[in-house]
mmCIF file of C-alpha atoms and ligand atoms in Angstrom:
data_model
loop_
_atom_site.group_PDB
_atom_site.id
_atom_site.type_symbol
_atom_site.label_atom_id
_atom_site.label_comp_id
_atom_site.label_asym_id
_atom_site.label_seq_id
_atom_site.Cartn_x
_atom_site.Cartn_y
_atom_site.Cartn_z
ATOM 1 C CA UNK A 1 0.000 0.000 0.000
ATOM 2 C CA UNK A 2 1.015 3.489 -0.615
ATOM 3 C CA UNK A 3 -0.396 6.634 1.554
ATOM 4 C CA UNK A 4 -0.323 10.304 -0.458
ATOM 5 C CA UNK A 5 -0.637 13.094 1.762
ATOM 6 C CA UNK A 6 -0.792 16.656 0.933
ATOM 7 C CA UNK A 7 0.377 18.648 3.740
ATOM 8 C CA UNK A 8 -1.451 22.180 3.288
ATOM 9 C CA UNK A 9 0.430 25.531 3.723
ATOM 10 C CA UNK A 10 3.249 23.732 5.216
ATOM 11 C CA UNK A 11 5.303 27.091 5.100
ATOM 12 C CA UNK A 12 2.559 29.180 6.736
ATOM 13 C CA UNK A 13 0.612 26.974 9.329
ATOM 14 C CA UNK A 14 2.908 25.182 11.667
ATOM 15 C CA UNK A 15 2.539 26.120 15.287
ATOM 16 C CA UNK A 16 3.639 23.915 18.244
ATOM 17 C CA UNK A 17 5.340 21.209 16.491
ATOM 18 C CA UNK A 18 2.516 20.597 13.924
ATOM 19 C CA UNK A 19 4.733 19.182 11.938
ATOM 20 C CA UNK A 20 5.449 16.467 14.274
ATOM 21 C CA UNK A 21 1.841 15.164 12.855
ATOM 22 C CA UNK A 22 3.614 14.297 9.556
ATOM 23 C CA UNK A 23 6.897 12.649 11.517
ATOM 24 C CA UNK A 24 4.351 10.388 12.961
ATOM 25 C CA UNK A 25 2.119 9.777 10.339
ATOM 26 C CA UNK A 26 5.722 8.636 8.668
ATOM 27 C CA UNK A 27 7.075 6.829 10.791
ATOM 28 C CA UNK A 28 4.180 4.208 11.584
ATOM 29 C CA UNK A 29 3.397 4.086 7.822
ATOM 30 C CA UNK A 30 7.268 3.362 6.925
ATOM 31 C CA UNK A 31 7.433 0.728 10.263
ATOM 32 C CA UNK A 32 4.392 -1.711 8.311
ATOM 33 C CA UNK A 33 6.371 -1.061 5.352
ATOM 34 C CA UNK A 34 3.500 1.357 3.929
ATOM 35 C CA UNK A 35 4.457 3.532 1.714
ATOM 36 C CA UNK A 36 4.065 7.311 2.429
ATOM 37 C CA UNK A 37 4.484 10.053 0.482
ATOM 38 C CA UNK A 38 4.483 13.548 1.676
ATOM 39 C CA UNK A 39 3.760 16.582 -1.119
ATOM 40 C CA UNK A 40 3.471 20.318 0.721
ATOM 41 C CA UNK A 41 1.320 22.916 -1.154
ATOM 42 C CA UNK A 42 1.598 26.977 -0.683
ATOM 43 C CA UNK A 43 -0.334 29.733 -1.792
ATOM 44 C CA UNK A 44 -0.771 29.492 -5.714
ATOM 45 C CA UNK A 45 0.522 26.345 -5.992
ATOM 46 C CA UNK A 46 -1.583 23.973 -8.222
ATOM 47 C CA UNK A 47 -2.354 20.710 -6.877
ATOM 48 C CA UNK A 48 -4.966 18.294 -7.522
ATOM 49 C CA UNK A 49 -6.367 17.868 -4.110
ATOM 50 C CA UNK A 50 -8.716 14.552 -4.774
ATOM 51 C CA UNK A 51 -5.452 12.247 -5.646
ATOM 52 C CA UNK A 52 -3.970 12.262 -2.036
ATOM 53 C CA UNK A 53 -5.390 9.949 0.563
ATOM 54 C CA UNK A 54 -4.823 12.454 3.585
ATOM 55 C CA UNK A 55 -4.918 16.559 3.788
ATOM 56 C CA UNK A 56 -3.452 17.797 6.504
ATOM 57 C CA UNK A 57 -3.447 21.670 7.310
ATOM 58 C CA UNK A 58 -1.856 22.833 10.689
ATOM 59 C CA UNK A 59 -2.447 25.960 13.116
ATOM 60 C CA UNK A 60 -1.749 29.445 12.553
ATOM 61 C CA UNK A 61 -1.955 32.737 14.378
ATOM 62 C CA UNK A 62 -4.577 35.042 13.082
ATOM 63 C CA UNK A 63 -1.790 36.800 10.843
ATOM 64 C CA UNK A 64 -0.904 34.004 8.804
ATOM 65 C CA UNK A 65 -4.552 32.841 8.904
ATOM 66 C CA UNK A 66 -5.054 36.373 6.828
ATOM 67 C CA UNK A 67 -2.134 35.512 4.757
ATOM 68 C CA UNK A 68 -3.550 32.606 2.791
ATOM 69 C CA UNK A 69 -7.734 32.526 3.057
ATOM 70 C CA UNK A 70 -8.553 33.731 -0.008
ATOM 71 C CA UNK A 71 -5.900 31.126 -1.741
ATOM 72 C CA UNK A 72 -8.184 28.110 0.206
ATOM 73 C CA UNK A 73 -11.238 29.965 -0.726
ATOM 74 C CA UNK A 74 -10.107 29.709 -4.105
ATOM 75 C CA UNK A 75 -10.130 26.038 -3.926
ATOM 76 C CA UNK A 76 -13.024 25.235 -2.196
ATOM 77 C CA UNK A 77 -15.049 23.368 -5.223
ATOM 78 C CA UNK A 78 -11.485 20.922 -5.425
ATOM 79 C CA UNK A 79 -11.492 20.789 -1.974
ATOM 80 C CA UNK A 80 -15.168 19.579 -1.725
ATOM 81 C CA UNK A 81 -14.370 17.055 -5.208
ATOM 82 C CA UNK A 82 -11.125 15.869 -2.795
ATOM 83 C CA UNK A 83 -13.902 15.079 0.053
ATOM 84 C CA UNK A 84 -16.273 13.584 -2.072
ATOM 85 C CA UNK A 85 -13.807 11.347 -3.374
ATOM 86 C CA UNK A 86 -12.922 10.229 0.331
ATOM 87 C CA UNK A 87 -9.619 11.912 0.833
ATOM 88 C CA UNK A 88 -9.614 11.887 4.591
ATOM 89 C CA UNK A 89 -8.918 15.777 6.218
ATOM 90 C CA UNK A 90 -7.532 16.220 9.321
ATOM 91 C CA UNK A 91 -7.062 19.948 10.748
ATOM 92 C CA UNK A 92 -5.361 21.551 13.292
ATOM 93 C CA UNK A 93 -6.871 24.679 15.396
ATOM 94 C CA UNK A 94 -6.471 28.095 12.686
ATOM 95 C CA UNK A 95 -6.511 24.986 9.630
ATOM 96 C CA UNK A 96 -10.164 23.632 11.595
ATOM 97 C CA UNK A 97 -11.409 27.046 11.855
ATOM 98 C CA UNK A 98 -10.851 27.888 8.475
ATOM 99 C CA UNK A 99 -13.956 25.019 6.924
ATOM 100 C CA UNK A 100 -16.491 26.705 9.285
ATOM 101 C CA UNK A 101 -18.330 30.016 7.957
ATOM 102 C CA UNK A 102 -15.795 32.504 9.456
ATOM 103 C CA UNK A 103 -13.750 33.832 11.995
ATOM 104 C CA UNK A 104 -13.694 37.148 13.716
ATOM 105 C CA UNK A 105 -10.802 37.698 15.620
ATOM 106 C CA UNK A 106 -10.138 40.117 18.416
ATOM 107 C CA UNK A 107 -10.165 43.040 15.839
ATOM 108 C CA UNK A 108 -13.138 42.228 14.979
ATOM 109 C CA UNK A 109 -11.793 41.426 11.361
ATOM 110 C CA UNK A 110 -13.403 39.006 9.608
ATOM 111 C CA UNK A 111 -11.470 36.131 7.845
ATOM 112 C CA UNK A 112 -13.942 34.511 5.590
ATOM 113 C CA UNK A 113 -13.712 30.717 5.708
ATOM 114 C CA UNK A 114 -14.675 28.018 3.242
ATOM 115 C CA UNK A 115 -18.547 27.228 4.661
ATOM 116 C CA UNK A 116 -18.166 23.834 4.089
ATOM 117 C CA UNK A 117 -19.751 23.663 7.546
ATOM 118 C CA UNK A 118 -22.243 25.356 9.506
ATOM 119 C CA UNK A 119 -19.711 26.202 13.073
ATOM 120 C CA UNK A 120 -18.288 29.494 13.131
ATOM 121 C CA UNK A 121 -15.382 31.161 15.501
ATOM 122 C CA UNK A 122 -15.949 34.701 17.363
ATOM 123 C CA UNK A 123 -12.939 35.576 19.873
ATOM 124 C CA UNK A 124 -14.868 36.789 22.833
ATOM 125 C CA UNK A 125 -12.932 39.678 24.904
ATOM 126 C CA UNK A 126 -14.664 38.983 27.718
ATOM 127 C CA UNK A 127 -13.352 35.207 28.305
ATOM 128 C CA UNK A 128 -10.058 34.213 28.613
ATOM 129 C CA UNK A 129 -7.912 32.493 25.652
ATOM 130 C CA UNK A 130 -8.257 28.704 25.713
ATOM 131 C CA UNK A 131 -4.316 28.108 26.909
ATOM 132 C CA UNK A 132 -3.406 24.858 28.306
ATOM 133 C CA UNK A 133 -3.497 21.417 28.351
ATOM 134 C CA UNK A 134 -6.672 19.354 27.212
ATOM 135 C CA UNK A 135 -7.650 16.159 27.494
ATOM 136 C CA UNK A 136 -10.867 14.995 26.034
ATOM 137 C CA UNK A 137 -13.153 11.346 25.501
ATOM 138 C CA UNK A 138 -13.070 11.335 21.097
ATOM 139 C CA UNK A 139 -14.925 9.038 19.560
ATOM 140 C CA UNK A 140 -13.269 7.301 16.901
ATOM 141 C CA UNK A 141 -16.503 5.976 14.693
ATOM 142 C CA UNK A 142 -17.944 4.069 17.763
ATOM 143 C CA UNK A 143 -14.808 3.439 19.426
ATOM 144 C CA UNK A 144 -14.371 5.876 22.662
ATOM 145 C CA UNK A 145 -10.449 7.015 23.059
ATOM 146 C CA UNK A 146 -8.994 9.418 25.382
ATOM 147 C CA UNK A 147 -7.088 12.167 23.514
ATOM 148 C CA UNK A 148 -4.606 14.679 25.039
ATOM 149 C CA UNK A 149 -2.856 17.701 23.432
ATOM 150 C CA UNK A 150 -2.486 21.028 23.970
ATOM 151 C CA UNK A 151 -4.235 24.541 22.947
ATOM 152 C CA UNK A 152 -4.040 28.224 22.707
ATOM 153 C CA UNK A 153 -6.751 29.811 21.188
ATOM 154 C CA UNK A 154 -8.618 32.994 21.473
ATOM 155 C CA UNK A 155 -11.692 31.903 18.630
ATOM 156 C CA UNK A 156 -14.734 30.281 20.503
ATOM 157 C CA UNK A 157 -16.214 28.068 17.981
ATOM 158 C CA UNK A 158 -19.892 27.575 18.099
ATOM 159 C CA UNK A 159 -22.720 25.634 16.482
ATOM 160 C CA UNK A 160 -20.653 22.289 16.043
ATOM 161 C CA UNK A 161 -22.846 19.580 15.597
ATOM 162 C CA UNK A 162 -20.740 17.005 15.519
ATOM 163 C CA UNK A 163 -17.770 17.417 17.693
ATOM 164 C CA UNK A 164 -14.401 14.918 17.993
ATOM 165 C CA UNK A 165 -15.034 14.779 21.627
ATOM 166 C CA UNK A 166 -15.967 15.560 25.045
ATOM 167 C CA UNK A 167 -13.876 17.675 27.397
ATOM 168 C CA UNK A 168 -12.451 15.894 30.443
ATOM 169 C CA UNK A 169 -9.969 18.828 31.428
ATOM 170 C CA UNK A 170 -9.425 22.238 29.334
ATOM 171 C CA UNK A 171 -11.294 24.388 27.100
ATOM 172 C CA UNK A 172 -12.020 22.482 23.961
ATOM 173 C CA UNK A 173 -14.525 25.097 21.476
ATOM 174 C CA UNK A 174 -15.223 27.529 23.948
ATOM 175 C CA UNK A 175 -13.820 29.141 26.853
ATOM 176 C CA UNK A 176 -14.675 26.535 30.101
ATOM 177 C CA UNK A 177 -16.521 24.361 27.238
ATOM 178 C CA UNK A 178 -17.872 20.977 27.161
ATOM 179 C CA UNK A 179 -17.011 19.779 23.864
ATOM 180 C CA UNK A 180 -13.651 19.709 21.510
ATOM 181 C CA UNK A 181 -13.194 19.817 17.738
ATOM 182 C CA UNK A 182 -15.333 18.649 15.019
ATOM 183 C CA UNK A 183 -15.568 15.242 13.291
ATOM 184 C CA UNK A 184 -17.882 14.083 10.495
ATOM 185 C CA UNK A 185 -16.407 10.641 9.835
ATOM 186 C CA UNK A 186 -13.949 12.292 6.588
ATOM 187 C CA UNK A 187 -13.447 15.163 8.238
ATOM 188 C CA UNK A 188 -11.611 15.726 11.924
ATOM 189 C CA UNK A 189 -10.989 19.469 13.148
ATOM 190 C CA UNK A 190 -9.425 19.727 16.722
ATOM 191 C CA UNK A 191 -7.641 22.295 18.670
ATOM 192 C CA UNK A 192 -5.202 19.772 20.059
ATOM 193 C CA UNK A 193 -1.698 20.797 18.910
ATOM 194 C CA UNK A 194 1.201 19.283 21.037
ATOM 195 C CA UNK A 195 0.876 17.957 18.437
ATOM 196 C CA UNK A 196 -1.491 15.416 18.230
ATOM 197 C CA UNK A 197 -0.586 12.817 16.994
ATOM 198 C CA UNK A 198 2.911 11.986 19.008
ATOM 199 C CA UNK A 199 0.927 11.136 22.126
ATOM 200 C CA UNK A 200 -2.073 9.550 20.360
ATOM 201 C CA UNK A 201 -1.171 6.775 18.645
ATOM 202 C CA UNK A 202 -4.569 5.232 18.359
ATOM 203 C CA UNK A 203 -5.579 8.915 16.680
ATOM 204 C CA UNK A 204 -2.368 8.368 13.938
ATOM 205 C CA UNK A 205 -3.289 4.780 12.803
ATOM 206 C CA UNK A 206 -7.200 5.707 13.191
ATOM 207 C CA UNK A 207 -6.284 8.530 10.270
ATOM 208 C CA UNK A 208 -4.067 5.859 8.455
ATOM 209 C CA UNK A 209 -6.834 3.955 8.040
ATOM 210 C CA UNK A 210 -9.222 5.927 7.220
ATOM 211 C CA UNK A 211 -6.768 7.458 4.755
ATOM 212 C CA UNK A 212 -5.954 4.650 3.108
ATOM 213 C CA UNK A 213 -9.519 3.175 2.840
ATOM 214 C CA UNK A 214 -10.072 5.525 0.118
ATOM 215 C CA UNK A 215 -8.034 3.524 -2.239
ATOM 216 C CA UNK A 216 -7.449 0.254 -0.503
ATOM 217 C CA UNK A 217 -10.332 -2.149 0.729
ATOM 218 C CA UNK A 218 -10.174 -3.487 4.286
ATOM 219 C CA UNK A 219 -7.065 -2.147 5.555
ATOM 220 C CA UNK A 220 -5.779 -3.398 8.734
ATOM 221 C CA UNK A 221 -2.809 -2.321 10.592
ATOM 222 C CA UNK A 222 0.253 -3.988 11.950
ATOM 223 C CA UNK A 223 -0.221 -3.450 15.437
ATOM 224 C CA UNK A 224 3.101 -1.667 16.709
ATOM 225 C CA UNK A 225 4.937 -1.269 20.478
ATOM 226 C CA UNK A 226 2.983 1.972 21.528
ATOM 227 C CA UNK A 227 4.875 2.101 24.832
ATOM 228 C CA UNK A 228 6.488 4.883 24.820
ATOM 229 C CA UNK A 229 3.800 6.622 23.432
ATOM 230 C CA UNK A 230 0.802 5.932 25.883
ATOM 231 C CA UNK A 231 3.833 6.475 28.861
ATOM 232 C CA UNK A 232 4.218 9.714 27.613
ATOM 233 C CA UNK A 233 0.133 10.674 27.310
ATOM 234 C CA UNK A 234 -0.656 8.698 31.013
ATOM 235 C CA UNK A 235 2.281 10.998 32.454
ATOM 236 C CA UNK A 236 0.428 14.040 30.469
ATOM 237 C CA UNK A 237 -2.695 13.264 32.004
ATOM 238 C CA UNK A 238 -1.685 12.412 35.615
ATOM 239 C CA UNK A 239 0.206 16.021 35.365
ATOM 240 C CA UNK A 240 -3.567 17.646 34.347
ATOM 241 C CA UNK A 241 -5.164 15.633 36.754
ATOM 242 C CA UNK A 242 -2.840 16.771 39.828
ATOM 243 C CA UNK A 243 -3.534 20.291 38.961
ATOM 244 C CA UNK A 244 -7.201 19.800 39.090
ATOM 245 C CA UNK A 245 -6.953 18.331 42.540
HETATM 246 N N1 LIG B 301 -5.806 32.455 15.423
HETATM 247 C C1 LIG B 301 -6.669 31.472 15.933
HETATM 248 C C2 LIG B 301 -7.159 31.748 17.343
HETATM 249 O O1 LIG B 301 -6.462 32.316 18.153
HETATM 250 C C3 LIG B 301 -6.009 30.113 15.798
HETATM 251 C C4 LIG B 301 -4.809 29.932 16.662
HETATM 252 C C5 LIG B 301 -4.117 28.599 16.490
HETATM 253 O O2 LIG B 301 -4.058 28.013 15.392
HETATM 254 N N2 LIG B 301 -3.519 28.137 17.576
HETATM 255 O O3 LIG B 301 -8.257 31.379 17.634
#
């Protein structure tokens, strides 16, 4: 098997080690001797978005967020062809905000954003940002897994119908909220950056999957020695959990 990724605005949108999603995504592929390939795409650059199994787009501060919109605006009928054609999307905080209707930072500018869905994201002066660790309950199509990452965010983002997850600790889509990210079984939108995927392993191989399902039929995965990984996520969480008290 072979697993084509298109890593979005790789230049632009790559806060807190978002990038790290790729090294993972990499690494388990190239361990079960899956083949991965990784293309990046900036502003302008043409790229036919339906012939990669995964899009990936990372976080970005509301500056670079202004840098690029109108560029994914401009490809929202390929991106919608890439979806249809079950390329899996996974997106990280400013990259998740940017398939709702719009965002409105603190400004009060207004970056348009694709509309693909019907959430939206309004900073709200008169909460906090969302800094901090999270941890949240995601359900992986049915299958209930405990996620933990990191996020700073000032957008609140409201009207998500489907979300990735419950909170169990941290802000999630709104300030104090009670629900993370947004997942419609193609596409996943989170706030977790730390990044993600490092301490998640059942999150990485749940996207391989899915990824790879667009091409290949029945895919199952070499299971691989998580150890280290779920060590490093349990010590995350025990660290959140002290600081509740
Ligand atoms: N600029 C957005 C916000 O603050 C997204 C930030 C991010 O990607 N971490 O809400």
């Amino acid at each position: 098997m072979k697993m084509k990724v298109l890593w979005m605005y790789h230049d632009i949108m790559d806060l807190y080690g978002d990038r790290g999603n790729i090294q993972v995504l990499k690494k388990r592929c190239l361990d079960r001797d899956i083949e991965i390939e990784v293309d990046t795409c900036g502003i302008n650059e043409e790229k036919n978005l339906s012939d990669f199994h995964l899009i990936f787009i990372g976080g970005g501060a509301d500056r670079e967020q202004g840098l690029l919109y109108e560029d994914l605006v401009n490809r929202k009928q390929d991106i919608l062809d890439a979806i249809d054609a079950k390329s899996f999307v996974l997106l990280i905080c400013g990259g998740y905000q940017f398939f709702g209707q719009y965002y409105i930072d603190n400004n009060n500018r207004e970056i348009q954003g694709l509309g693909i869905f019907d959430y939206y994201t309004k900073s709200n002066p008169n909460v906090g940002r969302c800094i901090g660790n999270i941890e949240i309950e995601a359900d992986l199509d049915g299958k209930k897994v405990t996620v933990v990452g990191f996020e700073n965010h000032g957008g609140q983002t409201m009207n998500v119908t489907t979300p990735f997850g419950k909170v169990v600790s941290g802000h999630g889509n709104v300030y104090q909220g009670e629900y993370e990210g947004f997942y419609n079984g193609q596409v996943l939108g989170t706030y977790m950056h730390g990044p993600l995927l490092p301490k998640n392993p059942e999150v990485a191989d749940f996207i391989i999957k899915k990824a790879l399902s667009k091409e290949y039929d029945n895919v199952e995965l070499k299971p691989l020695d998580d150890t280290l990984e779920l060590q490093a996520k349990e010590a995350m969480r025990k660290r959140m959990h002290a600081k509740k008290g």
